[in-house]
Amino acid sequence: TAKELRQVHLGGNFFQQGALVLSHHLQSGGFFVSEHPARPRDETRPSIWTSAILEVLLQHPEVTLTHVSQYQWGATVTKPTGLLHYQMPGFRKHLYRHADSTALKPKDIAIGRDSSGQFRTSRHKEYPARFCKGLASTIVQALASARRQHEVCDRDAFHPSLLKWIQGAATASSKVYRN
């Protein structure tokens, strides 16, 4: 349908944008994290993780693909997730500090439609709060480590217009809309 074609186009653009941003980080430095559903078990199914460009980028020694199941951070379904990250050697360790080690793997699935005809995936688009906290903490840990090693500049060194933009972006992205 036209709607599905738009979704494919948008998804393809988003994927290409992510690969381009990671490529810029490889050239200029910085940190990078990108999330997408985990690589399918069925190798005949398409996935961004098996694309030629990401296979090349993943050969870089500081680019890593970590697979997790979001139920360990509060999701009500397993929700296998791939997290591509760059220059964050403690990523997995820091993320798992926020996981619930006692979480039981749920039996519910997020495929297809429920009894009311709604897509089961819809209610699982938002990250669980614990997962958000884990990702944020992981990024803060990487920044703090780089700062200790004098690999990043202090915020006072930013141009005032850039600081204003960063503050605006933080405000805009802090709004979470449920459902």
mmCIF file with all atom_site columns, C-alpha atoms in Angstrom:
data_model
loop_
_atom_site.group_PDB
_atom_site.id
_atom_site.type_symbol
_atom_site.label_atom_id
_atom_site.label_alt_id
_atom_site.label_comp_id
_atom_site.label_asym_id
_atom_site.label_entity_id
_atom_site.label_seq_id
_atom_site.pdbx_PDB_ins_code
_atom_site.Cartn_x
_atom_site.Cartn_y
_atom_site.Cartn_z
_atom_site.occupancy
_atom_site.B_iso_or_equiv
_atom_site.pdbx_formal_charge
_atom_site.auth_seq_id
_atom_site.auth_comp_id
_atom_site.auth_asym_id
_atom_site.auth_atom_id
_atom_site.pdbx_PDB_model_num
ATOM 1   C CA . THR A 1 1   ? 0.000  0.000   0.000  1.00 0.00 ? 1   THR A CA 1
ATOM 2   C CA . ALA A 1 2   ? 1.041  3.634   -0.267 1.00 0.00 ? 2   ALA A CA 1
ATOM 3   C CA . LYS A 1 3   ? 1.322  3.824   3.533  1.00 0.00 ? 3   LYS A CA 1
ATOM 4   C CA . GLU A 1 4   ? 3.636  0.800   3.639  1.00 0.00 ? 4   GLU A CA 1
ATOM 5   C CA . LEU A 1 5   ? 5.779  2.223   0.834  1.00 0.00 ? 5   LEU A CA 1
ATOM 6   C CA . ARG A 1 6   ? 6.149  5.470   2.806  1.00 0.00 ? 6   ARG A CA 1
ATOM 7   C CA . GLN A 1 7   ? 7.144  3.475   5.893  1.00 0.00 ? 7   GLN A CA 1
ATOM 8   C CA . VAL A 1 8   ? 9.758  1.520   3.910  1.00 0.00 ? 8   VAL A CA 1
ATOM 9   C CA . HIS A 1 9   ? 11.091 4.753   2.411  1.00 0.00 ? 9   HIS A CA 1
ATOM 10  C CA . LEU A 1 10  ? 11.276 6.418   5.823  1.00 0.00 ? 10  LEU A CA 1
ATOM 11  C CA . GLY A 1 11  ? 12.915 3.364   7.397  1.00 0.00 ? 11  GLY A CA 1
ATOM 12  C CA . GLY A 1 12  ? 15.475 3.165   4.591  1.00 0.00 ? 12  GLY A CA 1
ATOM 13  C CA . ASN A 1 13  ? 16.304 6.843   4.968  1.00 0.00 ? 13  ASN A CA 1
ATOM 14  C CA . PHE A 1 14  ? 16.662 6.470   8.735  1.00 0.00 ? 14  PHE A CA 1
ATOM 15  C CA . PHE A 1 15  ? 18.961 3.458   8.285  1.00 0.00 ? 15  PHE A CA 1
ATOM 16  C CA . GLN A 1 16  ? 21.147 5.314   5.770  1.00 0.00 ? 16  GLN A CA 1
ATOM 17  C CA . GLN A 1 17  ? 21.265 8.360   8.024  1.00 0.00 ? 17  GLN A CA 1
ATOM 18  C CA . GLY A 1 18  ? 22.455 6.204   10.933 1.00 0.00 ? 18  GLY A CA 1
ATOM 19  C CA . ALA A 1 19  ? 25.192 4.586   8.824  1.00 0.00 ? 19  ALA A CA 1
ATOM 20  C CA . LEU A 1 20  ? 26.299 8.035   7.642  1.00 0.00 ? 20  LEU A CA 1
ATOM 21  C CA . VAL A 1 21  ? 26.385 9.449   11.185 1.00 0.00 ? 21  VAL A CA 1
ATOM 22  C CA . LEU A 1 22  ? 28.417 6.455   12.396 1.00 0.00 ? 22  LEU A CA 1
ATOM 23  C CA . SER A 1 23  ? 30.810 6.955   9.464  1.00 0.00 ? 23  SER A CA 1
ATOM 24  C CA . HIS A 1 24  ? 31.275 10.600  10.487 1.00 0.00 ? 24  HIS A CA 1
ATOM 25  C CA . HIS A 1 25  ? 32.014 9.497   14.055 1.00 0.00 ? 25  HIS A CA 1
ATOM 26  C CA . LEU A 1 26  ? 34.616 7.044   12.786 1.00 0.00 ? 26  LEU A CA 1
ATOM 27  C CA . GLN A 1 27  ? 36.302 9.952   11.048 1.00 0.00 ? 27  GLN A CA 1
ATOM 28  C CA . SER A 1 28  ? 35.858 12.655  13.690 1.00 0.00 ? 28  SER A CA 1
ATOM 29  C CA . GLY A 1 29  ? 35.413 10.864  17.022 1.00 0.00 ? 29  GLY A CA 1
ATOM 30  C CA . GLY A 1 30  ? 32.569 10.886  19.500 1.00 0.00 ? 30  GLY A CA 1
ATOM 31  C CA . PHE A 1 31  ? 30.131 8.260   20.723 1.00 0.00 ? 31  PHE A CA 1
ATOM 32  C CA . PHE A 1 32  ? 27.324 6.538   18.881 1.00 0.00 ? 32  PHE A CA 1
ATOM 33  C CA . VAL A 1 33  ? 24.379 4.304   19.820 1.00 0.00 ? 33  VAL A CA 1
ATOM 34  C CA . SER A 1 34  ? 21.658 3.089   17.459 1.00 0.00 ? 34  SER A CA 1
ATOM 35  C CA . GLU A 1 35  ? 18.778 0.727   18.262 1.00 0.00 ? 35  GLU A CA 1
ATOM 36  C CA . HIS A 1 36  ? 16.902 -1.602  15.914 1.00 0.00 ? 36  HIS A CA 1
ATOM 37  C CA . PRO A 1 37  ? 15.168 -4.964  16.383 1.00 0.00 ? 37  PRO A CA 1
ATOM 38  C CA . ALA A 1 38  ? 17.633 -7.817  16.822 1.00 0.00 ? 38  ALA A CA 1
ATOM 39  C CA . ARG A 1 39  ? 18.952 -9.841  13.929 1.00 0.00 ? 39  ARG A CA 1
ATOM 40  C CA . PRO A 1 40  ? 16.340 -12.469 13.028 1.00 0.00 ? 40  PRO A CA 1
ATOM 41  C CA . ARG A 1 41  ? 17.143 -16.098 13.765 1.00 0.00 ? 41  ARG A CA 1
ATOM 42  C CA . ASP A 1 42  ? 16.012 -16.977 10.238 1.00 0.00 ? 42  ASP A CA 1
ATOM 43  C CA . GLU A 1 43  ? 18.979 -15.856 8.126  1.00 0.00 ? 43  GLU A CA 1
ATOM 44  C CA . THR A 1 44  ? 16.788 -15.541 5.028  1.00 0.00 ? 44  THR A CA 1
ATOM 45  C CA . ARG A 1 45  ? 14.876 -12.640 6.644  1.00 0.00 ? 45  ARG A CA 1
ATOM 46  C CA . PRO A 1 46  ? 16.161 -9.134  5.902  1.00 0.00 ? 46  PRO A CA 1
ATOM 47  C CA . SER A 1 47  ? 17.785 -7.089  8.634  1.00 0.00 ? 47  SER A CA 1
ATOM 48  C CA . ILE A 1 48  ? 19.811 -3.900  8.749  1.00 0.00 ? 48  ILE A CA 1
ATOM 49  C CA . TRP A 1 49  ? 22.373 -5.847  10.780 1.00 0.00 ? 49  TRP A CA 1
ATOM 50  C CA . THR A 1 50  ? 23.206 -8.003  7.743  1.00 0.00 ? 50  THR A CA 1
ATOM 51  C CA . SER A 1 51  ? 23.433 -5.106  5.282  1.00 0.00 ? 51  SER A CA 1
ATOM 52  C CA . ALA A 1 52  ? 26.725 -4.748  3.431  1.00 0.00 ? 52  ALA A CA 1
ATOM 53  C CA . ILE A 1 53  ? 27.471 -1.289  4.867  1.00 0.00 ? 53  ILE A CA 1
ATOM 54  C CA . LEU A 1 54  ? 26.954 -2.375  8.477  1.00 0.00 ? 54  LEU A CA 1
ATOM 55  C CA . GLU A 1 55  ? 28.989 -5.531  7.954  1.00 0.00 ? 55  GLU A CA 1
ATOM 56  C CA . VAL A 1 56  ? 31.868 -3.274  6.851  1.00 0.00 ? 56  VAL A CA 1
ATOM 57  C CA . LEU A 1 57  ? 31.359 -0.812  9.728  1.00 0.00 ? 57  LEU A CA 1
ATOM 58  C CA . LEU A 1 58  ? 31.234 -3.691  12.227 1.00 0.00 ? 58  LEU A CA 1
ATOM 59  C CA . GLN A 1 59  ? 34.749 -4.702  11.198 1.00 0.00 ? 59  GLN A CA 1
ATOM 60  C CA . HIS A 1 60  ? 36.044 -1.551  12.899 1.00 0.00 ? 60  HIS A CA 1
ATOM 61  C CA . PRO A 1 61  ? 37.575 -2.570  16.257 1.00 0.00 ? 61  PRO A CA 1
ATOM 62  C CA . GLU A 1 62  ? 35.541 -0.010  18.243 1.00 0.00 ? 62  GLU A CA 1
ATOM 63  C CA . VAL A 1 63  ? 32.163 -0.647  16.587 1.00 0.00 ? 63  VAL A CA 1
ATOM 64  C CA . THR A 1 64  ? 30.128 -3.294  18.405 1.00 0.00 ? 64  THR A CA 1
ATOM 65  C CA . LEU A 1 65  ? 26.689 -4.797  17.997 1.00 0.00 ? 65  LEU A CA 1
ATOM 66  C CA . THR A 1 66  ? 25.160 -5.905  21.302 1.00 0.00 ? 66  THR A CA 1
ATOM 67  C CA . HIS A 1 67  ? 21.941 -7.907  21.372 1.00 0.00 ? 67  HIS A CA 1
ATOM 68  C CA . VAL A 1 68  ? 19.698 -7.726  24.438 1.00 0.00 ? 68  VAL A CA 1
ATOM 69  C CA . SER A 1 69  ? 16.162 -8.716  25.368 1.00 0.00 ? 69  SER A CA 1
ATOM 70  C CA . GLN A 1 70  ? 14.290 -5.736  26.750 1.00 0.00 ? 70  GLN A CA 1
ATOM 71  C CA . TYR A 1 71  ? 12.216 -7.817  29.190 1.00 0.00 ? 71  TYR A CA 1
ATOM 72  C CA . GLN A 1 72  ? 15.296 -7.716  31.416 1.00 0.00 ? 72  GLN A CA 1
ATOM 73  C CA . TRP A 1 73  ? 14.613 -3.976  31.746 1.00 0.00 ? 73  TRP A CA 1
ATOM 74  C CA . GLY A 1 74  ? 10.855 -4.187  32.243 1.00 0.00 ? 74  GLY A CA 1
ATOM 75  C CA . ALA A 1 75  ? 9.300  -4.913  28.828 1.00 0.00 ? 75  ALA A CA 1
ATOM 76  C CA . THR A 1 76  ? 6.256  -7.204  29.022 1.00 0.00 ? 76  THR A CA 1
ATOM 77  C CA . VAL A 1 77  ? 7.454  -9.159  25.962 1.00 0.00 ? 77  VAL A CA 1
ATOM 78  C CA . THR A 1 78  ? 10.928 -10.479 25.146 1.00 0.00 ? 78  THR A CA 1
ATOM 79  C CA . LYS A 1 79  ? 11.617 -7.715  22.573 1.00 0.00 ? 79  LYS A CA 1
ATOM 80  C CA . PRO A 1 80  ? 15.000 -8.802  21.170 1.00 0.00 ? 80  PRO A CA 1
ATOM 81  C CA . THR A 1 81  ? 16.950 -5.646  20.367 1.00 0.00 ? 81  THR A CA 1
ATOM 82  C CA . GLY A 1 82  ? 20.221 -4.832  18.627 1.00 0.00 ? 82  GLY A CA 1
ATOM 83  C CA . LEU A 1 83  ? 22.274 -1.905  19.884 1.00 0.00 ? 83  LEU A CA 1
ATOM 84  C CA . LEU A 1 84  ? 25.086 -0.701  17.637 1.00 0.00 ? 84  LEU A CA 1
ATOM 85  C CA . HIS A 1 85  ? 27.629 1.357   19.536 1.00 0.00 ? 85  HIS A CA 1
ATOM 86  C CA . TYR A 1 86  ? 30.958 3.037   18.924 1.00 0.00 ? 86  TYR A CA 1
ATOM 87  C CA . GLN A 1 87  ? 33.786 3.925   21.309 1.00 0.00 ? 87  GLN A CA 1
ATOM 88  C CA . MET A 1 88  ? 31.921 2.647   24.352 1.00 0.00 ? 88  MET A CA 1
ATOM 89  C CA . PRO A 1 89  ? 33.935 -0.319  25.655 1.00 0.00 ? 89  PRO A CA 1
ATOM 90  C CA . GLY A 1 90  ? 31.929 -0.598  28.899 1.00 0.00 ? 90  GLY A CA 1
ATOM 91  C CA . PHE A 1 91  ? 28.555 -0.380  27.125 1.00 0.00 ? 91  PHE A CA 1
ATOM 92  C CA . ARG A 1 92  ? 27.252 -3.865  27.914 1.00 0.00 ? 92  ARG A CA 1
ATOM 93  C CA . LYS A 1 93  ? 28.503 -3.836  31.506 1.00 0.00 ? 93  LYS A CA 1
ATOM 94  C CA . HIS A 1 94  ? 26.976 -0.427  32.260 1.00 0.00 ? 94  HIS A CA 1
ATOM 95  C CA . LEU A 1 95  ? 23.676 -1.279  30.560 1.00 0.00 ? 95  LEU A CA 1
ATOM 96  C CA . TYR A 1 96  ? 23.291 -4.564  32.458 1.00 0.00 ? 96  TYR A CA 1
ATOM 97  C CA . ARG A 1 97  ? 23.785 -2.771  35.792 1.00 0.00 ? 97  ARG A CA 1
ATOM 98  C CA . HIS A 1 98  ? 20.211 -1.551  35.288 1.00 0.00 ? 98  HIS A CA 1
ATOM 99  C CA . ALA A 1 99  ? 18.747 -4.905  34.264 1.00 0.00 ? 99  ALA A CA 1
ATOM 100 C CA . ASP A 1 100 ? 16.508 -6.927  36.552 1.00 0.00 ? 100 ASP A CA 1
ATOM 101 C CA . SER A 1 101 ? 18.470 -10.131 37.103 1.00 0.00 ? 101 SER A CA 1
ATOM 102 C CA . THR A 1 102 ? 15.340 -11.802 38.500 1.00 0.00 ? 102 THR A CA 1
ATOM 103 C CA . ALA A 1 103 ? 13.122 -11.011 35.476 1.00 0.00 ? 103 ALA A CA 1
ATOM 104 C CA . LEU A 1 104 ? 11.460 -14.063 33.995 1.00 0.00 ? 104 LEU A CA 1
ATOM 105 C CA . LYS A 1 105 ? 11.251 -14.384 30.227 1.00 0.00 ? 105 LYS A CA 1
ATOM 106 C CA . PRO A 1 106 ? 7.655  -13.525 29.270 1.00 0.00 ? 106 PRO A CA 1
ATOM 107 C CA . LYS A 1 107 ? 5.521  -15.867 27.219 1.00 0.00 ? 107 LYS A CA 1
ATOM 108 C CA . ASP A 1 108 ? 3.511  -13.066 25.547 1.00 0.00 ? 108 ASP A CA 1
ATOM 109 C CA . ILE A 1 109 ? 4.488  -12.094 22.014 1.00 0.00 ? 109 ILE A CA 1
ATOM 110 C CA . ALA A 1 110 ? 4.256  -8.814  20.133 1.00 0.00 ? 110 ALA A CA 1
ATOM 111 C CA . ILE A 1 111 ? 3.462  -10.237 16.697 1.00 0.00 ? 111 ILE A CA 1
ATOM 112 C CA . GLY A 1 112 ? 0.178  -9.902  14.859 1.00 0.00 ? 112 GLY A CA 1
ATOM 113 C CA . ARG A 1 113 ? -3.019 -8.336  16.162 1.00 0.00 ? 113 ARG A CA 1
ATOM 114 C CA . ASP A 1 114 ? -4.792 -8.664  19.483 1.00 0.00 ? 114 ASP A CA 1
ATOM 115 C CA . SER A 1 115 ? -8.473 -9.537  19.985 1.00 0.00 ? 115 SER A CA 1
ATOM 116 C CA . SER A 1 116 ? -9.513 -5.907  19.350 1.00 0.00 ? 116 SER A CA 1
ATOM 117 C CA . GLY A 1 117 ? -7.665 -5.825  16.018 1.00 0.00 ? 117 GLY A CA 1
ATOM 118 C CA . GLN A 1 118 ? -4.814 -3.597  17.239 1.00 0.00 ? 118 GLN A CA 1
ATOM 119 C CA . PHE A 1 119 ? -1.218 -4.472  16.349 1.00 0.00 ? 119 PHE A CA 1
ATOM 120 C CA . ARG A 1 120 ? 0.462  -6.092  19.358 1.00 0.00 ? 120 ARG A CA 1
ATOM 121 C CA . THR A 1 121 ? 3.665  -4.200  18.599 1.00 0.00 ? 121 THR A CA 1
ATOM 122 C CA . SER A 1 122 ? 2.012  -0.793  19.112 1.00 0.00 ? 122 SER A CA 1
ATOM 123 C CA . ARG A 1 123 ? 2.104  -0.786  22.894 1.00 0.00 ? 123 ARG A CA 1
ATOM 124 C CA . HIS A 1 124 ? 5.733  -1.945  22.914 1.00 0.00 ? 124 HIS A CA 1
ATOM 125 C CA . LYS A 1 125 ? 7.192  0.910   20.865 1.00 0.00 ? 125 LYS A CA 1
ATOM 126 C CA . GLU A 1 126 ? 8.163  2.890   23.960 1.00 0.00 ? 126 GLU A CA 1
ATOM 127 C CA . TYR A 1 127 ? 11.261 1.754   25.811 1.00 0.00 ? 127 TYR A CA 1
ATOM 128 C CA . PRO A 1 128 ? 10.667 0.596   29.385 1.00 0.00 ? 128 PRO A CA 1
ATOM 129 C CA . ALA A 1 129 ? 11.752 3.261   31.906 1.00 0.00 ? 129 ALA A CA 1
ATOM 130 C CA . ARG A 1 130 ? 14.462 1.000   33.306 1.00 0.00 ? 130 ARG A CA 1
ATOM 131 C CA . PHE A 1 131 ? 15.889 0.495   29.783 1.00 0.00 ? 131 PHE A CA 1
ATOM 132 C CA . CYS A 1 132 ? 15.895 4.281   29.215 1.00 0.00 ? 132 CYS A CA 1
ATOM 133 C CA . LYS A 1 133 ? 17.742 4.770   32.474 1.00 0.00 ? 133 LYS A CA 1
ATOM 134 C CA . GLY A 1 134 ? 20.261 2.082   31.533 1.00 0.00 ? 134 GLY A CA 1
ATOM 135 C CA . LEU A 1 135 ? 20.937 3.624   28.115 1.00 0.00 ? 135 LEU A CA 1
ATOM 136 C CA . ALA A 1 136 ? 21.248 7.132   29.559 1.00 0.00 ? 136 ALA A CA 1
ATOM 137 C CA . SER A 1 137 ? 23.569 5.928   32.307 1.00 0.00 ? 137 SER A CA 1
ATOM 138 C CA . THR A 1 138 ? 25.707 4.058   29.799 1.00 0.00 ? 138 THR A CA 1
ATOM 139 C CA . ILE A 1 139 ? 26.119 7.175   27.673 1.00 0.00 ? 139 ILE A CA 1
ATOM 140 C CA . VAL A 1 140 ? 26.910 9.302   30.728 1.00 0.00 ? 140 VAL A CA 1
ATOM 141 C CA . GLN A 1 141 ? 29.533 6.736   31.821 1.00 0.00 ? 141 GLN A CA 1
ATOM 142 C CA . ALA A 1 142 ? 31.213 6.923   28.398 1.00 0.00 ? 142 ALA A CA 1
ATOM 143 C CA . LEU A 1 143 ? 31.219 10.738  28.500 1.00 0.00 ? 143 LEU A CA 1
ATOM 144 C CA . ALA A 1 144 ? 32.570 10.804  32.051 1.00 0.00 ? 144 ALA A CA 1
ATOM 145 C CA . SER A 1 145 ? 35.338 8.380   31.131 1.00 0.00 ? 145 SER A CA 1
ATOM 146 C CA . ALA A 1 146 ? 36.300 10.455  28.092 1.00 0.00 ? 146 ALA A CA 1
ATOM 147 C CA . ARG A 1 147 ? 36.273 13.618  30.183 1.00 0.00 ? 147 ARG A CA 1
ATOM 148 C CA . ARG A 1 148 ? 38.550 12.034  32.815 1.00 0.00 ? 148 ARG A CA 1
ATOM 149 C CA . GLN A 1 149 ? 40.946 11.180  29.989 1.00 0.00 ? 149 GLN A CA 1
ATOM 150 C CA . HIS A 1 150 ? 40.629 14.730  28.571 1.00 0.00 ? 150 HIS A CA 1
ATOM 151 C CA . GLU A 1 151 ? 39.120 13.393  25.343 1.00 0.00 ? 151 GLU A CA 1
ATOM 152 C CA . VAL A 1 152 ? 36.121 15.773  25.393 1.00 0.00 ? 152 VAL A CA 1
ATOM 153 C CA . CYS A 1 153 ? 35.850 19.488  26.015 1.00 0.00 ? 153 CYS A CA 1
ATOM 154 C CA . ASP A 1 154 ? 33.937 21.173  28.806 1.00 0.00 ? 154 ASP A CA 1
ATOM 155 C CA . ARG A 1 155 ? 30.546 22.645  28.035 1.00 0.00 ? 155 ARG A CA 1
ATOM 156 C CA . ASP A 1 156 ? 31.991 26.134  28.620 1.00 0.00 ? 156 ASP A CA 1
ATOM 157 C CA . ALA A 1 157 ? 33.996 25.667  25.413 1.00 0.00 ? 157 ALA A CA 1
ATOM 158 C CA . PHE A 1 158 ? 30.805 25.355  23.314 1.00 0.00 ? 158 PHE A CA 1
ATOM 159 C CA . HIS A 1 159 ? 29.611 28.293  21.261 1.00 0.00 ? 159 HIS A CA 1
ATOM 160 C CA . PRO A 1 160 ? 26.543 29.888  22.955 1.00 0.00 ? 160 PRO A CA 1
ATOM 161 C CA . SER A 1 161 ? 24.291 29.141  19.948 1.00 0.00 ? 161 SER A CA 1
ATOM 162 C CA . LEU A 1 162 ? 25.285 25.458  20.119 1.00 0.00 ? 162 LEU A CA 1
ATOM 163 C CA . LEU A 1 163 ? 24.549 25.353  23.847 1.00 0.00 ? 163 LEU A CA 1
ATOM 164 C CA . LYS A 1 164 ? 21.135 26.913  23.189 1.00 0.00 ? 164 LYS A CA 1
ATOM 165 C CA . TRP A 1 165 ? 20.429 24.282  20.525 1.00 0.00 ? 165 TRP A CA 1
ATOM 166 C CA . ILE A 1 166 ? 21.523 21.442  22.845 1.00 0.00 ? 166 ILE A CA 1
ATOM 167 C CA . GLN A 1 167 ? 19.270 22.746  25.623 1.00 0.00 ? 167 GLN A CA 1
ATOM 168 C CA . GLY A 1 168 ? 16.345 23.012  23.189 1.00 0.00 ? 168 GLY A CA 1
ATOM 169 C CA . ALA A 1 169 ? 16.940 19.491  21.902 1.00 0.00 ? 169 ALA A CA 1
ATOM 170 C CA . ALA A 1 170 ? 17.080 18.165  25.467 1.00 0.00 ? 170 ALA A CA 1
ATOM 171 C CA . THR A 1 171 ? 13.791 19.886  26.325 1.00 0.00 ? 171 THR A CA 1
ATOM 172 C CA . ALA A 1 172 ? 12.065 18.642  23.161 1.00 0.00 ? 172 ALA A CA 1
ATOM 173 C CA . SER A 1 173 ? 13.256 15.065  23.641 1.00 0.00 ? 173 SER A CA 1
ATOM 174 C CA . SER A 1 174 ? 12.294 14.960  27.319 1.00 0.00 ? 174 SER A CA 1
ATOM 175 C CA . LYS A 1 175 ? 8.579  14.820  26.503 1.00 0.00 ? 175 LYS A CA 1
ATOM 176 C CA . VAL A 1 176 ? 7.260  11.274  26.472 1.00 0.00 ? 176 VAL A CA 1
ATOM 177 C CA . TYR A 1 177 ? 3.849  10.620  25.003 1.00 0.00 ? 177 TYR A CA 1
ATOM 178 C CA . ARG A 1 178 ? 2.234  7.405   26.164 1.00 0.00 ? 178 ARG A CA 1
ATOM 179 C CA . ASN A 1 179 ? -0.008 5.372   23.850 1.00 0.00 ? 179 ASN A CA 1
#
